[in-house]
Short mmCIF file of C-alpha atoms in Angstrom, two decimals:
data_model
loop_
_atom_site.label_atom_id
_atom_site.label_comp_id
_atom_site.label_asym_id
_atom_site.label_seq_id
_atom_site.Cartn_x
_atom_site.Cartn_y
_atom_site.Cartn_z
CA UNK E 1 0.00 0.00 0.00
CA UNK E 2 1.55 3.25 -1.13
CA UNK E 3 0.08 5.16 1.82
CA UNK E 4 2.55 3.40 4.17
CA UNK E 5 5.92 5.19 4.00
CA UNK E 6 8.86 4.25 6.25
CA UNK E 7 9.84 6.60 9.03
CA UNK E 8 9.05 7.79 12.55
CA UNK E 9 5.93 9.61 13.73
CA UNK E 10 6.28 12.61 16.06
CA UNK E 11 3.44 11.49 18.33
CA UNK E 12 4.05 14.09 21.05
CA UNK E 13 2.99 16.87 18.67
CA UNK E 14 -0.26 15.17 17.62
CA UNK E 15 -3.74 16.00 18.92
CA UNK E 16 -4.84 13.36 21.42
CA UNK E 17 -7.58 12.03 19.14
CA UNK E 18 -5.18 11.49 16.26
CA UNK E 19 -2.51 9.96 18.50
CA UNK E 20 -4.80 7.00 19.20
CA UNK E 21 -4.38 5.91 15.56
CA UNK E 22 -0.68 6.62 15.29
CA UNK E 23 2.10 4.03 15.31
CA UNK E 24 5.51 4.98 16.62
CA UNK E 25 6.97 4.20 13.22
CA UNK E 26 6.16 2.73 9.82
CA UNK E 27 8.28 0.11 8.09
CA UNK E 28 8.36 -1.72 4.76
CA UNK E 29 8.69 -5.29 6.08
CA UNK E 30 8.85 -7.09 9.39
CA UNK E 31 12.41 -8.25 8.76
CA UNK E 32 13.52 -4.61 8.49
CA UNK E 33 12.52 -3.80 12.07
CA UNK E 34 15.57 -2.84 14.13
CA UNK E 35 15.54 -5.38 16.96
CA UNK E 36 18.58 -3.89 18.67
CA UNK E 37 16.84 -0.49 18.82
CA UNK E 38 13.74 -2.09 20.35
CA UNK E 39 15.90 -3.86 22.90
CA UNK E 40 17.65 -0.61 23.78
CA UNK E 41 14.21 0.98 24.28
CA UNK E 42 13.36 -1.65 26.87
CA UNK E 43 11.06 -3.81 24.77
CA UNK E 44 10.93 -7.48 25.69
CA UNK E 45 7.69 -8.76 24.12
CA UNK E 46 6.86 -8.65 20.39
CA UNK E 47 3.15 -8.99 19.60
CA UNK E 48 2.58 -9.99 15.98
CA UNK E 49 -0.29 -9.85 13.53
CA UNK E 50 -0.45 -12.70 11.00
CA UNK E 51 -2.01 -11.98 7.60
CA UNK E 52 -0.14 -9.50 5.42
CA UNK E 53 2.33 -8.93 8.27
CA UNK E 54 4.13 -12.27 8.60
CA UNK E 55 2.78 -13.97 5.49
CA UNK E 56 0.14 -13.39 2.78
CA UNK E 57 -3.56 -13.87 3.52
CA UNK E 58 -4.60 -17.54 3.75
CA UNK E 59 -1.06 -18.67 2.97
CA UNK E 60 0.72 -21.24 5.11
CA UNK E 61 4.18 -20.62 3.67
CA UNK E 62 6.25 -18.37 5.90
CA UNK E 63 8.77 -16.24 3.92
CA UNK E 64 12.39 -17.09 4.66
CA UNK E 65 13.26 -13.51 5.64
CA UNK E 66 10.45 -13.49 8.22
CA UNK E 67 11.54 -16.83 9.66
CA UNK E 68 15.14 -15.61 9.98
CA UNK E 69 13.98 -12.38 11.67
CA UNK E 70 11.92 -14.35 14.20
CA UNK E 71 14.89 -16.57 15.02
CA UNK E 72 17.14 -13.54 15.48
CA UNK E 73 14.55 -11.94 17.77
CA UNK E 74 14.44 -15.06 19.93
CA UNK E 75 18.25 -15.20 20.00
CA UNK E 76 18.31 -11.63 21.35
CA UNK E 77 16.00 -12.66 24.17
CA UNK E 78 12.69 -11.35 22.88
CA UNK E 79 9.51 -13.27 23.58
CA UNK E 80 7.04 -13.38 20.71
CA UNK E 81 3.29 -13.86 20.62
CA UNK E 82 0.87 -13.88 17.70
CA UNK E 83 -2.47 -12.13 18.26
CA UNK E 84 -5.34 -13.41 16.12
CA UNK E 85 -9.11 -13.73 16.04
CA UNK E 86 -9.03 -16.25 13.20
CA UNK E 87 -11.61 -19.01 12.91
CA UNK E 88 -9.01 -21.25 11.27
CA UNK E 89 -7.40 -22.39 14.49
CA UNK E 90 -5.59 -25.28 12.82
CA UNK E 91 -3.73 -22.91 10.50
CA UNK E 92 -2.85 -20.60 13.40
CA UNK E 93 -1.52 -23.48 15.50
CA UNK E 94 0.51 -24.78 12.58
CA UNK E 95 2.13 -21.40 11.95
CA UNK E 96 2.98 -20.97 15.61
CA UNK E 97 4.52 -24.45 15.81
CA UNK E 98 6.56 -23.76 12.70
CA UNK E 99 7.89 -20.47 14.09
CA UNK E 100 8.22 -21.69 17.65
CA UNK E 101 6.08 -18.88 19.09
CA UNK E 102 2.93 -18.74 21.20
CA UNK E 103 -0.43 -17.17 20.36
CA UNK E 104 -3.44 -15.53 21.95
CA UNK E 105 -6.84 -15.83 20.33
CA UNK E 106 -9.69 -13.63 21.56
CA UNK E 107 -12.09 -10.84 20.53
CA UNK E 108 -11.37 -8.86 17.40
CA UNK E 109 -8.83 -6.08 17.55
CA UNK E 110 -9.02 -3.19 18.41
CA UNK E 111 -10.58 -4.68 21.55
CA UNK E 112 -8.18 -4.49 24.51
CA UNK E 113 -8.93 -8.08 25.50
CA UNK E 114 -6.39 -9.76 23.24
CA UNK E 115 -3.63 -7.36 24.25
CA UNK E 116 -4.36 -7.68 27.96
CA UNK E 117 -4.37 -11.46 27.74
CA UNK E 118 -0.98 -11.40 26.04
CA UNK E 119 0.51 -9.08 28.66
CA UNK E 120 -0.84 -11.28 31.45
CA UNK E 121 0.39 -14.45 29.72
CA UNK E 122 3.97 -13.19 29.67
CA UNK E 123 3.80 -11.08 32.82
CA UNK E 124 5.09 -7.86 31.28
CA UNK E 125 3.84 -4.26 31.57
CA UNK E 126 2.50 -2.47 28.44
CA UNK E 127 5.60 -0.32 28.08
CA UNK E 128 7.77 -3.40 27.50
CA UNK E 129 5.63 -4.67 24.63
CA UNK E 130 5.33 -3.57 21.01
CA UNK E 131 2.62 -4.51 18.52
CA UNK E 132 3.64 -5.16 14.90
CA UNK E 133 0.87 -5.19 12.30
CA UNK E 134 -0.37 -3.92 8.96
CA UNK E 135 -3.73 -2.34 9.92
CA UNK E 136 -4.23 1.02 11.62
CA UNK E 137 -7.77 0.43 12.84
CA UNK E 138 -7.11 -2.98 14.41
CA UNK E 139 -3.44 -3.55 15.20
CA UNK E 140 -2.33 0.03 15.89
CA UNK E 141 -5.52 1.35 17.49
CA UNK E 142 -5.88 -1.73 19.69
CA UNK E 143 -2.27 -1.42 20.87
CA UNK E 144 -2.63 2.28 21.65
CA UNK E 145 -5.83 1.62 23.59
CA UNK E 146 -3.85 -0.85 25.68
CA UNK E 147 -0.88 1.46 26.30
CA UNK E 148 1.37 -0.49 23.92
CA UNK E 149 3.58 1.04 21.23
CA UNK E 150 2.87 -0.10 17.67
CA UNK E 151 4.87 -0.47 14.48
CA UNK E 152 2.89 -0.17 11.24
CA UNK E 153 4.07 -2.56 8.51
CA UNK E 154 3.30 -2.13 4.83
CA UNK E 155 0.84 -4.93 3.92
CA UNK E 156 2.30 -7.76 1.88
CA UNK E 157 1.21 -8.06 -1.73
CA UNK E 158 -1.67 -10.36 -2.56
CA UNK E 159 -5.39 -10.82 -2.08
CA UNK E 160 -7.10 -9.99 1.18
CA UNK E 161 -10.56 -10.06 2.70
CA UNK E 162 -12.85 -7.90 0.52
CA UNK E 163 -14.09 -5.77 3.44
CA UNK E 164 -10.49 -4.95 4.36
CA UNK E 165 -9.77 -3.80 0.82
CA UNK E 166 -13.02 -1.90 0.40
CA UNK E 167 -13.32 -0.24 3.80
CA UNK E 168 -10.23 -0.45 6.00
CA UNK E 169 -7.63 0.35 3.34
CA UNK E 170 -9.55 3.36 2.05
CA UNK E 171 -10.05 4.68 5.59
CA UNK E 172 -6.35 4.14 6.22
CA UNK E 173 -5.51 6.31 3.22
CA UNK E 174 -7.52 9.16 4.71
CA UNK E 175 -6.02 8.69 8.18
CA UNK E 176 -2.52 8.44 6.72
CA UNK E 177 -2.89 11.93 5.25
CA UNK E 178 -3.32 13.28 8.78
CA UNK E 179 -0.68 11.08 10.41
CA UNK E 180 2.03 11.89 7.86
CA UNK E 181 1.83 15.57 8.81
CA UNK E 182 3.64 14.53 11.98
CA UNK E 183 6.32 12.48 10.34
CA UNK E 184 10.08 12.21 10.16
CA UNK E 185 11.66 10.41 7.24
CA UNK E 186 14.78 8.42 8.08
CA UNK E 187 17.67 10.89 8.31
CA UNK E 188 15.46 13.95 7.88
CA UNK E 189 14.04 16.50 10.30
CA UNK E 190 10.47 16.37 11.52
CA UNK E 191 7.99 18.94 10.25
CA UNK E 192 8.29 22.33 11.85
CA UNK E 193 5.53 23.82 13.96
CA UNK E 194 4.20 26.03 11.22
CA UNK E 195 3.83 23.01 8.91
CA UNK E 196 2.09 20.69 11.35
CA UNK E 197 -1.47 19.53 11.53
CA UNK E 198 -4.59 19.34 9.50
CA UNK E 199 -5.00 23.10 9.71
CA UNK E 200 -1.57 24.09 8.39
CA UNK E 201 -1.54 27.19 6.23
CA UNK E 202 -0.83 25.12 3.13
CA UNK E 203 -3.77 22.83 3.79
CA UNK E 204 -6.12 25.75 4.47
CA UNK E 205 -5.02 27.45 1.26
CA UNK E 206 -5.54 24.28 -0.74
CA UNK E 207 -8.96 23.75 0.77
CA UNK E 208 -9.99 27.32 -0.08
CA UNK E 209 -8.81 26.89 -3.66
CA UNK E 210 -10.57 23.52 -3.93
CA UNK E 211 -13.81 25.17 -2.79
CA UNK E 212 -13.38 27.99 -5.29
CA UNK E 213 -12.82 25.51 -8.12
CA UNK E 214 -15.80 23.51 -6.88
CA UNK E 215 -17.99 26.60 -6.96
CA UNK E 216 -16.96 27.37 -10.52
CA UNK E 217 -17.64 23.79 -11.59
CA UNK E 218 -20.99 23.83 -9.79
CA UNK E 219 -22.01 27.04 -11.54
CA UNK E 220 -21.08 25.44 -14.85
CA UNK E 221 -23.02 22.32 -13.90
CA UNK E 222 -26.23 24.09 -12.85
CA UNK E 223 -25.99 26.87 -15.43
CA UNK E 224 -25.52 24.58 -18.40
CA UNK E 225 -28.27 22.25 -17.20
CA UNK E 226 -30.77 25.10 -16.94
CA UNK E 227 -29.64 26.42 -20.32
CA UNK E 228 -30.12 23.05 -21.99
CA UNK E 229 -33.43 22.29 -20.30
CA UNK E 230 -35.16 25.63 -20.54
CA UNK E 231 -33.08 27.81 -22.88
CA UNK E 232 -33.42 25.75 -26.04
CA UNK E 233 -36.67 25.26 -27.90
CA UNK E 234 -37.66 22.22 -29.94
CA UNK E 235 -40.91 22.54 -31.91
CA UNK E 236 -41.93 25.46 -29.73
CA UNK E 237 -41.26 23.55 -26.49
CA UNK E 238 -38.31 23.68 -24.07
CA UNK E 239 -35.79 20.91 -24.79
CA UNK E 240 -36.57 19.31 -21.42
CA UNK E 241 -40.25 18.95 -22.29
CA UNK E 242 -39.63 17.71 -25.84
CA UNK E 243 -36.94 15.22 -24.81
CA UNK E 244 -38.84 14.18 -21.68
CA UNK E 245 -42.03 13.50 -23.67
CA UNK E 246 -40.08 11.36 -26.12
CA UNK E 247 -38.40 9.37 -23.33
CA UNK E 248 -41.64 8.81 -21.38
CA UNK E 249 -43.44 7.69 -24.56
CA UNK E 250 -40.61 5.48 -25.86
CA UNK E 251 -39.49 4.00 -22.55
CA UNK E 252 -42.53 4.23 -20.27
CA UNK E 253 -41.26 1.75 -17.69
CA UNK E 254 -37.80 3.24 -17.41
CA UNK E 255 -39.08 6.80 -17.04
CA UNK E 256 -42.26 6.06 -15.11
CA UNK E 257 -41.14 8.48 -12.40
CA UNK E 258 -41.63 11.40 -14.83
CA UNK E 259 -45.24 10.79 -15.88
CA UNK E 260 -46.45 13.63 -13.69
CA UNK E 261 -43.91 16.08 -15.12
CA UNK E 262 -42.28 14.89 -18.32
CA UNK E 263 -39.39 17.37 -18.11
CA UNK E 264 -38.04 15.31 -15.19
CA UNK E 265 -37.15 12.47 -17.58
CA UNK E 266 -34.64 14.71 -19.35
CA UNK E 267 -32.59 15.40 -16.24
CA UNK E 268 -30.48 12.19 -16.04
CA UNK E 269 -29.82 12.40 -19.80
CA UNK E 270 -28.80 16.06 -19.93
CA UNK E 271 -26.80 15.86 -16.71
CA UNK E 272 -24.19 13.65 -18.37
CA UNK E 273 -22.64 16.13 -20.87
CA UNK E 274 -23.11 19.01 -18.44
CA UNK E 275 -21.26 17.26 -15.63
CA UNK E 276 -18.48 16.11 -17.96
CA UNK E 277 -17.75 19.75 -18.79
CA UNK E 278 -17.74 20.59 -15.08
CA UNK E 279 -15.35 17.67 -14.41
CA UNK E 280 -12.86 18.90 -17.01
CA UNK E 281 -13.00 22.38 -15.51
CA UNK E 282 -12.34 20.95 -12.05
CA UNK E 283 -9.41 18.80 -13.14
CA UNK E 284 -7.69 21.64 -14.99
CA UNK E 285 -7.89 24.18 -12.17
CA UNK E 286 -7.31 21.77 -9.29
CA UNK E 287 -4.19 20.42 -10.94
CA UNK E 288 -2.87 23.76 -12.13
CA UNK E 289 -3.93 26.02 -9.25
CA UNK E 290 -5.09 24.11 -6.13
CA UNK E 291 -2.30 21.54 -5.93
CA UNK E 292 0.15 23.33 -8.25
CA UNK E 293 1.20 20.22 -10.14
CA UNK E 294 3.59 21.21 -12.90
CA UNK E 295 5.19 17.99 -14.15
CA UNK E 296 3.72 16.33 -17.21
CA UNK E 297 4.67 12.79 -16.15
CA UNK E 298 1.79 12.33 -13.70
CA UNK E 299 -0.84 14.15 -15.75
CA UNK E 300 -2.35 11.11 -17.46
CA UNK E 301 -2.40 9.04 -14.26
CA UNK E 302 -3.99 11.88 -12.32
CA UNK E 303 -6.54 12.48 -15.03
CA UNK E 304 -7.55 8.81 -14.97
CA UNK E 305 -7.95 8.92 -11.21
CA UNK E 306 -9.75 12.23 -11.35
CA UNK E 307 -12.25 10.89 -13.86
CA UNK E 308 -12.83 7.67 -11.91
CA UNK E 309 -13.75 9.68 -8.82
CA UNK E 310 -15.60 12.42 -10.67
CA UNK E 311 -17.61 10.03 -12.84
CA UNK E 312 -18.81 8.10 -9.82
CA UNK E 313 -19.61 11.46 -8.23
CA UNK E 314 -21.53 12.30 -11.39
CA UNK E 315 -23.67 9.19 -10.92
CA UNK E 316 -24.34 10.24 -7.34
CA UNK E 317 -25.11 13.78 -8.51
CA UNK E 318 -27.54 12.65 -11.21
CA UNK E 319 -29.28 10.18 -8.93
CA UNK E 320 -29.70 12.66 -6.10
CA UNK E 321 -30.87 15.43 -8.45
CA UNK E 322 -33.45 13.16 -10.06
CA UNK E 323 -34.67 11.76 -6.75
CA UNK E 324 -35.16 15.10 -5.03
CA UNK E 325 -36.55 16.83 -8.11
CA UNK E 326 -39.37 14.28 -8.26
CA UNK E 327 -40.37 14.75 -4.61
CA UNK E 328 -39.98 18.53 -4.23
CA UNK E 329 -43.28 20.21 -5.21
CA UNK E 330 -43.69 23.55 -6.96
CA UNK E 331 -42.50 25.18 -10.15
CA UNK E 332 -40.17 22.97 -12.24
CA UNK E 333 -37.34 25.52 -12.08
CA UNK E 334 -37.57 25.83 -8.29
CA UNK E 335 -37.67 22.06 -7.80
CA UNK E 336 -34.70 21.55 -10.11
CA UNK E 337 -32.70 24.30 -8.41
CA UNK E 338 -33.19 22.88 -4.91
CA UNK E 339 -32.51 19.33 -6.08
CA UNK E 340 -29.32 20.44 -7.85
CA UNK E 341 -27.98 22.19 -4.76
CA UNK E 342 -28.59 19.11 -2.59
CA UNK E 343 -26.91 16.89 -5.16
CA UNK E 344 -23.90 19.21 -5.39
CA UNK E 345 -23.37 19.06 -1.63
CA UNK E 346 -23.66 15.26 -1.42
CA UNK E 347 -21.50 14.52 -4.46
CA UNK E 348 -19.11 17.34 -3.58
CA UNK E 349 -18.16 15.86 -0.21
CA UNK E 350 -17.39 12.52 -1.86
CA UNK E 351 -15.46 14.21 -4.65
CA UNK E 352 -13.35 16.35 -2.32
CA UNK E 353 -12.28 13.50 -0.05
CA UNK E 354 -11.23 11.17 -2.85
CA UNK E 355 -9.54 13.81 -5.01
CA UNK E 356 -7.63 15.22 -2.06
CA UNK E 357 -6.50 11.91 -0.61
CA UNK E 358 -6.08 9.79 -3.74
CA UNK E 359 -5.82 11.67 -7.04
CA UNK E 360 -3.40 14.39 -5.89
CA UNK E 361 -2.17 12.65 -2.75
CA UNK E 362 1.52 12.41 -3.56
CA UNK E 363 1.84 15.96 -4.82
CA UNK E 364 -0.28 17.53 -2.13
CA UNK E 365 1.13 15.85 0.94
#
């Protein structure tokens, strides 16, 4: 996962709420963890996650580098314990036998139960333990809730549980944006006070510019839609009425929602070209002005990402506009205006979060 970058987090400068999700450091692979440094810091117990930390999901083949690292840890005097809530107990027992380590199986992380059981099992205080895992919202959060330091490992390549990919990894990307504002790359200084936090001047400026670009795109979106629907005449009727009548007559089942007001049927059709123009406007100004991206190398990749996010936002926009326009009573123009504003807010929140934390993530952070 590209959102995991090696280095140390300056946790003392973080707000308390953010600190709960912060590891002490991030690392590429388990075998790169500096065991001598942990020993010097007074750590005696290594708590380990399994899938995507020690070996790929559902695999039973332990990588050689991981096995060697475990043996070196034991030679240095560390005690090791795997923490897992797996239902496949046979696999867990087999892995532990193969590595020569113990395990604790209990409630899902980030519950404190598993961590407390491990501390009690080995008779060590929280400050002598360290949790090593690949997930912020289970491994790291659970450790922090238990007073245990945590090391965040980049997940191994390969398939994983669909809910982890769909939910946890995307939430981690958002959280990583905040955490990496309190970050020290190996051999580099930490961020200075004026650069720290979600509300740094740079972030505030970018947010203001993003809003300004969003307003311009929204004006284009609403303005062009009104122009197409009510500004053009076809056979003496507004385009919305002429097109809507055709759609309701030709596809009565598909456009049944518009039988009471045929102009409603034209909205999802006309929203497509209108929103595409607004998307292009947003990409141009966000890239050029908001995030000040100048290199040409990343343009095509960013445009693909921008369109993926914006096109899904367009679907949300069209659906919300159509839904609210059909339930809001009154003059067609008033109903459409209110529905469009609601849709812009809903789709805009989605669009901002994904564009900020995915499309322009590398350049903006």
